[in-house]
Short mmCIF file of C-alpha atoms and ligand atoms in Angstrom, two decimals:
data_model
loop_
_atom_site.label_atom_id
_atom_site.label_comp_id
_atom_site.label_asym_id
_atom_site.label_seq_id
_atom_site.Cartn_x
_atom_site.Cartn_y
_atom_site.Cartn_z
CA MET A 25 -4.24 189.84 175.29
CA SER A 26 -4.98 188.86 178.71
CA GLU A 27 -3.68 191.65 182.09
CA LYS A 28 -2.95 187.97 183.81
CA LYS A 29 -0.10 186.55 184.44
CA ILE A 30 -0.03 183.11 183.04
CA ILE A 31 0.68 180.21 185.64
CA ALA A 32 1.58 176.91 183.08
CA VAL A 33 -0.13 173.90 184.63
CA PHE A 34 1.77 170.69 184.66
CA GLY A 35 -0.10 167.62 185.31
CA ALA A 36 -3.10 169.51 184.58
CA THR A 37 -5.54 166.64 183.20
CA GLY A 38 -4.15 164.41 186.47
CA ALA A 39 -4.99 164.39 190.27
CA GLN A 40 -2.17 167.44 191.61
CA GLY A 41 -1.57 169.47 188.35
CA GLY A 42 -5.97 168.96 187.92
CA GLY A 43 -6.81 171.12 191.47
CA MET A 44 -3.99 173.53 190.75
CA ALA A 45 -5.90 174.62 187.66
CA ARG A 46 -9.21 174.34 189.18
CA ALA A 47 -8.20 176.56 192.39
CA ILE A 48 -7.14 178.97 189.68
CA LEU A 49 -9.34 178.94 187.52
CA ALA A 50 -11.94 179.22 190.42
CA ASP A 51 -10.49 182.29 192.44
CA PRO A 52 -12.21 185.59 192.58
CA ASP A 53 -9.49 187.77 192.56
CA GLY A 54 -8.22 186.07 189.27
CA GLU A 55 -4.70 187.37 189.02
CA PHE A 56 -3.63 184.26 187.35
CA ALA A 57 -4.64 182.89 184.14
CA VAL A 58 -4.00 179.01 183.12
CA ARG A 59 -1.81 177.62 180.60
CA ALA A 60 -3.09 173.61 181.37
CA ILE A 61 0.34 171.40 179.64
CA THR A 62 -0.46 168.40 177.66
CA ARG A 63 0.43 165.91 175.75
CA ASN A 64 -2.68 165.63 173.96
CA PRO A 65 -4.68 168.82 174.19
CA GLN A 66 -7.70 166.87 172.58
CA SER A 67 -8.03 164.57 175.44
CA GLU A 68 -11.26 164.78 177.16
CA LYS A 69 -10.00 166.20 180.03
CA ALA A 70 -8.13 168.64 178.44
CA GLN A 71 -11.11 169.65 176.29
CA GLU A 72 -12.97 170.33 179.93
CA LEU A 73 -10.16 172.91 180.66
CA ALA A 74 -10.41 174.47 178.08
CA LYS A 75 -14.16 175.21 178.41
CA ALA A 76 -13.14 176.15 182.05
CA GLY A 77 -10.86 178.85 180.40
CA ALA A 78 -7.76 177.31 180.18
CA GLU A 79 -5.65 178.11 177.70
CA VAL A 80 -4.25 174.23 175.93
CA VAL A 81 -0.71 174.65 175.40
CA ALA A 82 0.85 170.72 173.76
CA ALA A 83 4.18 169.81 175.23
CA ASP A 84 6.16 167.18 176.57
CA LEU A 85 7.90 166.20 179.59
CA ASP A 86 11.12 164.25 177.83
CA ASP A 87 11.16 167.15 175.22
CA ARG A 88 13.27 169.95 176.91
CA GLU A 89 12.13 172.22 173.22
CA SER A 90 8.90 171.15 173.29
CA LEU A 91 8.86 172.42 177.35
CA VAL A 92 10.94 175.89 176.65
CA LYS A 93 7.84 176.68 173.73
CA ALA A 94 5.01 176.15 176.13
CA LEU A 95 6.62 178.28 178.40
CA GLN A 96 7.12 181.07 176.50
CA GLY A 97 5.72 184.46 178.31
CA ALA A 98 4.40 183.08 181.15
CA TYR A 99 4.94 184.12 184.83
CA GLY A 100 4.89 180.97 186.71
CA ALA A 101 4.88 176.83 186.78
CA PHE A 102 3.29 174.16 188.78
CA ALA A 103 5.92 171.89 187.98
CA VAL A 104 5.31 168.05 189.24
CA THR A 105 6.01 164.36 186.73
CA ASN A 106 4.37 161.29 186.98
CA TYR A 107 6.91 159.02 188.13
CA TRP A 108 4.47 156.14 188.04
CA GLU A 109 3.69 155.93 184.04
CA TYR A 110 7.80 154.46 183.74
CA ILE A 111 8.72 153.71 187.39
CA SER A 112 12.49 155.04 186.72
CA VAL A 113 14.15 156.93 188.71
CA GLU A 114 16.41 157.72 185.18
CA ARG A 115 13.68 158.93 183.10
CA GLU A 116 11.96 161.28 186.41
CA GLN A 117 15.54 162.74 186.64
CA THR A 118 15.82 163.78 182.64
CA GLN A 119 12.19 165.06 183.12
CA ILE A 120 13.12 167.17 185.90
CA ALA A 121 16.17 168.44 184.06
CA ASN A 122 14.26 169.46 181.62
CA LEU A 123 11.83 171.44 183.61
CA ALA A 124 14.31 173.61 185.46
CA SER A 125 16.08 174.48 182.41
CA ALA A 126 13.12 175.09 180.43
CA SER A 127 12.13 177.59 182.98
CA LYS A 128 15.05 179.27 183.52
CA ALA A 129 15.47 179.52 179.86
CA ALA A 130 11.88 180.88 179.61
CA GLY A 131 12.72 183.59 182.67
CA LEU A 132 9.61 182.15 184.44
CA LYS A 133 9.68 184.12 187.81
CA HIS A 134 8.44 181.31 190.36
CA VAL A 135 8.00 177.85 189.63
CA ILE A 136 6.10 175.69 192.25
CA TRP A 137 8.31 172.35 191.86
CA SER A 138 5.97 169.26 193.27
CA THR A 139 8.74 166.82 195.30
CA LEU A 140 8.83 164.47 197.82
CA PRO A 141 11.53 163.96 200.31
CA ASP A 142 15.28 162.23 199.71
CA SER A 143 14.61 159.23 202.37
CA ARG A 144 18.37 158.64 202.05
CA ASP A 145 18.69 162.00 204.02
CA GLU A 146 17.63 160.03 207.20
CA ILE A 147 17.44 156.58 205.92
CA PRO A 148 21.31 155.74 204.83
CA VAL A 149 20.92 153.63 201.55
CA ASP A 150 23.21 150.46 202.79
CA ASN A 151 20.56 149.71 205.58
CA ASP A 152 20.03 146.53 205.95
CA ARG A 153 16.18 147.05 206.81
CA MET A 154 15.28 147.83 203.35
CA PRO A 155 15.60 146.17 199.94
CA THR A 156 17.64 149.12 197.69
CA LEU A 157 16.32 149.79 194.78
CA GLU A 158 16.99 151.52 191.16
CA GLY A 159 20.66 150.72 192.30
CA THR A 160 21.42 153.87 194.96
CA TYR A 161 17.37 154.52 195.87
CA ASN A 162 15.51 153.64 198.76
CA VAL A 163 12.41 154.99 198.20
CA PRO A 164 12.81 155.82 194.21
CA HIS A 165 9.63 157.98 194.02
CA PHE A 166 10.70 159.73 196.47
CA ASP A 167 14.42 160.45 196.57
CA GLY A 168 14.14 161.05 192.96
CA LYS A 169 11.97 163.59 193.41
CA GLY A 170 14.40 165.07 196.06
CA GLU A 171 17.46 164.52 194.43
CA GLY A 172 15.97 166.66 191.32
CA ASN A 173 15.64 169.58 193.46
CA ALA A 174 19.36 170.86 193.18
CA TYR A 175 18.48 171.04 189.44
CA PHE A 176 16.17 174.36 189.95
CA THR A 177 18.80 175.01 192.46
CA GLU A 178 21.43 174.76 189.87
CA ALA A 179 19.67 176.61 186.95
CA GLY A 180 19.06 179.36 189.16
CA VAL A 181 15.25 179.12 189.23
CA PRO A 182 13.40 180.74 191.81
CA THR A 183 11.57 178.26 193.53
CA THR A 184 9.37 177.17 195.84
CA PHE A 185 9.94 173.52 196.46
CA LEU A 186 6.39 171.89 197.58
CA ASN A 187 7.08 168.50 199.52
CA THR A 188 3.64 166.71 199.30
CA THR A 189 2.66 163.61 200.76
CA LEU A 190 0.04 160.88 200.50
CA TYR A 191 -3.30 161.53 199.48
CA TRP A 192 -6.49 160.66 200.55
CA GLU A 193 -7.59 159.47 197.38
CA ASP A 194 -5.27 157.02 197.87
CA PHE A 195 -7.89 155.35 200.23
CA TYR A 196 -10.28 154.07 197.08
CA THR A 197 -7.01 154.19 194.86
CA PHE A 198 -3.61 152.94 195.46
CA PHE A 199 -4.32 151.68 198.60
CA PRO A 200 -8.30 151.23 198.92
CA VAL A 201 -10.08 149.28 201.67
CA THR A 202 -11.33 146.11 200.48
CA ARG A 203 -14.05 144.06 202.41
CA ALA A 204 -11.73 141.40 204.29
CA ASP A 205 -12.60 137.53 203.68
CA ASP A 206 -14.29 137.76 207.22
CA GLY A 207 -16.39 140.24 205.78
CA LYS A 208 -15.51 143.41 207.25
CA LEU A 209 -14.02 146.04 205.57
CA ALA A 210 -10.22 146.97 206.08
CA LEU A 211 -7.91 149.93 206.00
CA THR A 212 -4.36 147.56 205.73
CA VAL A 213 -1.75 150.55 204.85
CA PRO A 214 1.24 149.53 206.35
CA MET A 215 2.01 152.26 209.34
CA GLY A 216 2.10 150.36 212.32
CA GLU A 217 0.69 152.40 215.64
CA ARG A 218 2.12 155.29 214.00
CA LYS A 219 1.11 158.48 212.13
CA LEU A 220 0.78 158.95 208.45
CA SER A 221 0.13 162.55 206.72
CA GLY A 222 -1.97 162.97 204.55
CA ILE A 223 -3.53 165.49 202.61
CA ALA A 224 -6.90 165.58 200.45
CA VAL A 225 -5.50 166.24 196.02
CA ASP A 226 -7.33 169.04 195.80
CA ASP A 227 -5.70 170.82 198.41
CA ILE A 228 -2.24 170.64 197.01
CA GLY A 229 -3.51 173.39 194.35
CA GLY A 230 -5.24 175.43 197.14
CA ILE A 231 -1.95 176.05 198.77
CA SER A 232 0.55 176.19 195.43
CA LEU A 233 -2.47 179.40 194.99
CA VAL A 234 -1.94 181.08 197.97
CA ILE A 235 2.16 180.41 197.54
CA PHE A 236 1.90 181.75 193.87
CA LYS A 237 0.00 184.90 195.23
CA ARG A 238 1.99 185.19 198.14
CA GLY A 239 5.34 185.23 195.58
CA GLU A 240 8.69 186.59 196.94
CA GLU A 241 7.78 185.05 200.22
CA PHE A 242 8.62 181.50 199.34
CA ILE A 243 10.75 181.84 196.74
CA GLY A 244 13.74 179.31 198.15
CA LYS A 245 12.10 177.57 200.05
CA SER A 246 10.68 174.42 201.39
CA LEU A 247 6.94 173.86 202.53
CA HIS A 248 6.23 170.58 204.10
CA ILE A 249 2.52 170.08 203.66
CA GLY A 250 -0.72 168.01 204.66
CA GLY A 251 -4.36 168.01 206.06
CA GLU A 252 -3.93 165.63 208.87
CA ASN A 253 -1.58 163.57 210.59
CA LEU A 254 -3.78 160.48 212.12
CA THR A 255 -2.96 156.69 213.21
CA GLY A 256 -4.13 153.83 211.10
CA GLU A 257 -6.48 153.43 213.88
CA GLN A 258 -7.74 157.05 213.71
CA TYR A 259 -8.21 156.92 209.77
CA ALA A 260 -10.54 153.48 210.19
CA ALA A 261 -12.09 155.38 212.82
CA GLN A 262 -13.01 157.95 210.86
CA LEU A 263 -13.74 155.90 207.65
CA SER A 264 -16.13 153.83 210.02
CA LYS A 265 -17.82 157.16 210.71
CA THR A 266 -18.45 158.21 207.23
CA LEU A 267 -19.40 155.13 205.94
CA GLY A 268 -21.81 154.32 208.24
CA GLU A 269 -20.25 150.62 208.41
CA GLU A 270 -17.16 149.48 210.52
CA VAL A 271 -13.77 150.05 209.00
CA VAL A 272 -11.07 147.93 210.77
CA TYR A 273 -7.26 148.36 210.97
CA ARG A 274 -5.47 145.84 209.73
CA PRO A 275 -1.82 146.64 208.89
CA MET A 276 0.47 144.56 206.53
CA THR A 277 4.12 144.13 207.91
CA PHE A 278 6.18 145.94 205.34
CA ASP A 279 7.55 143.30 203.81
CA ALA A 280 4.17 141.55 202.88
CA PHE A 281 3.42 145.30 201.08
CA ARG A 282 6.28 144.63 199.36
CA ALA A 283 5.82 141.16 198.49
CA LEU A 284 2.48 142.32 196.56
CA GLY A 285 4.18 141.89 193.37
CA PHE A 286 3.09 144.64 190.85
CA PRO A 287 4.96 146.82 190.07
CA GLY A 288 6.59 149.67 191.96
CA ALA A 289 5.09 147.43 195.34
CA GLU A 290 8.45 147.06 196.65
CA ASP A 291 9.30 151.00 196.41
CA LEU A 292 6.01 151.04 198.15
CA GLY A 293 6.78 149.62 200.82
CA ASN A 294 9.86 151.06 201.85
CA MET A 295 7.93 154.36 201.54
CA PHE A 296 5.57 153.72 204.48
CA GLN A 297 8.80 152.12 206.33
CA PHE A 298 10.35 155.33 205.92
CA TYR A 299 7.09 157.34 206.80
CA TYR A 300 6.91 155.13 210.13
CA GLU A 301 10.83 155.56 210.96
CA THR A 302 10.82 159.02 210.29
CA GLU A 303 7.23 159.86 211.78
CA LYS A 304 8.38 162.29 214.17
CA ASN A 305 10.33 164.55 211.24
CA PHE A 306 8.07 163.92 209.04
CA VAL A 307 4.73 163.98 210.70
CA GLY A 308 6.31 166.84 212.71
CA SER A 309 7.21 168.85 209.37
CA ARG A 310 3.80 168.86 208.46
CA ASP A 311 2.12 171.65 210.90
CA THR A 312 -1.58 171.83 209.89
CA GLU A 313 -2.59 174.29 212.29
CA SER A 314 0.26 176.88 210.75
CA LEU A 315 -0.35 175.10 207.10
CA ARG A 316 -4.11 175.89 207.75
CA LYS A 317 -3.85 180.08 208.99
CA LEU A 318 -2.21 179.96 205.78
CA TYR A 319 -4.81 178.43 203.41
CA PRO A 320 -8.07 178.24 205.38
CA GLY A 321 -9.38 175.87 203.42
CA LEU A 322 -6.81 172.72 204.37
CA GLN A 323 -9.24 170.17 204.26
CA ASP A 324 -8.94 167.82 207.69
CA PHE A 325 -9.48 164.00 206.67
CA ALA A 326 -13.05 164.21 208.37
CA THR A 327 -14.24 166.75 205.72
CA TRP A 328 -12.07 165.05 202.79
CA ALA A 329 -13.99 161.46 203.97
CA GLU A 330 -17.51 163.28 203.86
CA GLN A 331 -17.29 165.19 200.12
CA HIS A 332 -15.69 161.57 198.88
CA LYS A 333 -17.90 158.63 200.92
CA ASP A 334 -19.68 157.76 197.64
CA GLN A 335 -16.39 157.03 195.87
CA PHE A 336 -15.42 154.17 198.51
CA SER A 337 -16.82 151.35 196.34
CA VAL A 338 -16.88 148.67 199.01
P1 NAP B 405 -2.11 161.59 187.43
O1 NAP B 405 -2.98 162.21 187.90
O2 NAP B 405 -1.88 160.11 187.69
O3 NAP B 405 -1.97 163.21 185.93
C1 NAP B 405 -0.32 162.50 185.28
C2 NAP B 405 -0.55 163.69 184.66
O4 NAP B 405 0.75 164.37 184.49
C3 NAP B 405 -1.82 164.00 183.35
O5 NAP B 405 -2.15 164.89 183.47
C4 NAP B 405 -0.52 164.00 182.79
O6 NAP B 405 -0.49 164.69 180.90
C5 NAP B 405 1.07 164.52 182.56
N1 NAP B 405 1.94 163.57 182.20
C6 NAP B 405 2.48 163.05 182.30
N2 NAP B 405 3.80 162.85 181.29
C7 NAP B 405 3.84 163.66 181.08
C8 NAP B 405 4.53 164.20 179.85
N3 NAP B 405 5.45 162.70 179.69
N4 NAP B 405 4.51 165.45 179.70
C9 NAP B 405 3.89 166.28 179.85
N5 NAP B 405 3.13 165.72 180.67
C10 NAP B 405 3.08 164.30 181.26
O7 NAP B 405 -1.02 162.28 188.25
P2 NAP B 405 -0.90 163.35 189.89
O8 NAP B 405 -1.16 161.70 190.61
O9 NAP B 405 -1.07 164.30 189.22
O10 NAP B 405 0.76 163.10 190.08
C11 NAP B 405 1.77 161.84 190.16
C12 NAP B 405 2.80 162.21 190.62
O11 NAP B 405 2.38 162.49 192.18
C13 NAP B 405 3.62 160.94 190.56
O12 NAP B 405 5.18 161.41 190.44
C14 NAP B 405 4.24 160.44 192.62
O13 NAP B 405 5.16 159.95 192.80
C15 NAP B 405 3.72 161.86 192.93
N6 NAP B 405 2.62 162.01 194.06
C16 NAP B 405 1.77 160.82 194.64
C17 NAP B 405 0.87 160.34 195.52
C18 NAP B 405 -0.06 159.89 196.07
O14 NAP B 405 0.08 159.80 197.00
N7 NAP B 405 -0.62 159.30 194.62
C19 NAP B 405 1.61 161.56 196.76
C20 NAP B 405 2.46 162.81 196.51
C21 NAP B 405 3.30 162.86 195.32
P3 NAP B 405 -1.30 164.22 180.01
O15 NAP B 405 -1.87 162.96 179.92
O16 NAP B 405 -3.00 164.82 179.85
O17 NAP B 405 -0.26 164.62 179.44
#
């Protein structure tokens, strides 16, 4: 039997959990072992994890009992939910409650909950600047996670609340750089002239490994993370250098973004408005110099862009 402490990694076949799993598997100290939690252990990604040395275990965030079973014998868990699969705060809340309650039942010693700030702490929901969504939320996929922090606290789970931010990978997926009608490459994220905190998704895993190693020090704490805080102009200037072609910054308005019409467009339009209006706090709470001391591998945007330039299909 393994002597290593087992970390159950939710979302291990996806972006955040994938980074967490890779960070543990690549750790030369080898203090921890990965238990990759997935709904489908036969999937290609799950099989790749097994080949890389992870134990692959089936469980479903919608089914609390499956979680209790999957967490048996584990030391800790990296917990993440995927709001975008169902676009429902109610369902995400149930999944967070299941995670917290199962973590308690399994006696976990340390859970890192990948959360986001509840925008309503800074922008009242009855404001007249953005639409209220899903009944009582400004930014449902943020607010629901922030509200969900309480499940861990109330259940008495030793938790680190890891407040993430936008992944730079979104610049070729969610909010891609595209060729405009005038032939120019354009970054259109609605951030006006203000700074947007971004991060390489893999660094969420890298930072999390440090948090697990330092343990006690981070239990009950909230950590706000980002790799670099740049304006749209600065992101576009770096992308121009990296891609070898000018990228212009043409920020959409929040209203234009909300009107894009795809599922979740209003939520994401409100998210950018939240980033914009609370820039001082959001960016101010992400001190990248201190974070780099904690995790020296933390990438800045230029480093990340160089490594991912081939992903931009422009
Ligand atoms: P992802 O790459 O789309 O992967 C989703 C992962 O969740 C998969 O590994 C999937 O595993 C697992 N999963 C989904 N439903 C599950 C269930 N019912 N039971 C067990 N596992 C389940 O997701 P991600 O980007 O890592 O994380 C998504 C979350 O990140 C969202 O909630 C979003 O709000 C948040 N977020 C996104 C950004 C961004 O910039 N995009 C930034 C910060 C936070 P299987 O399919 O193998 O079961």
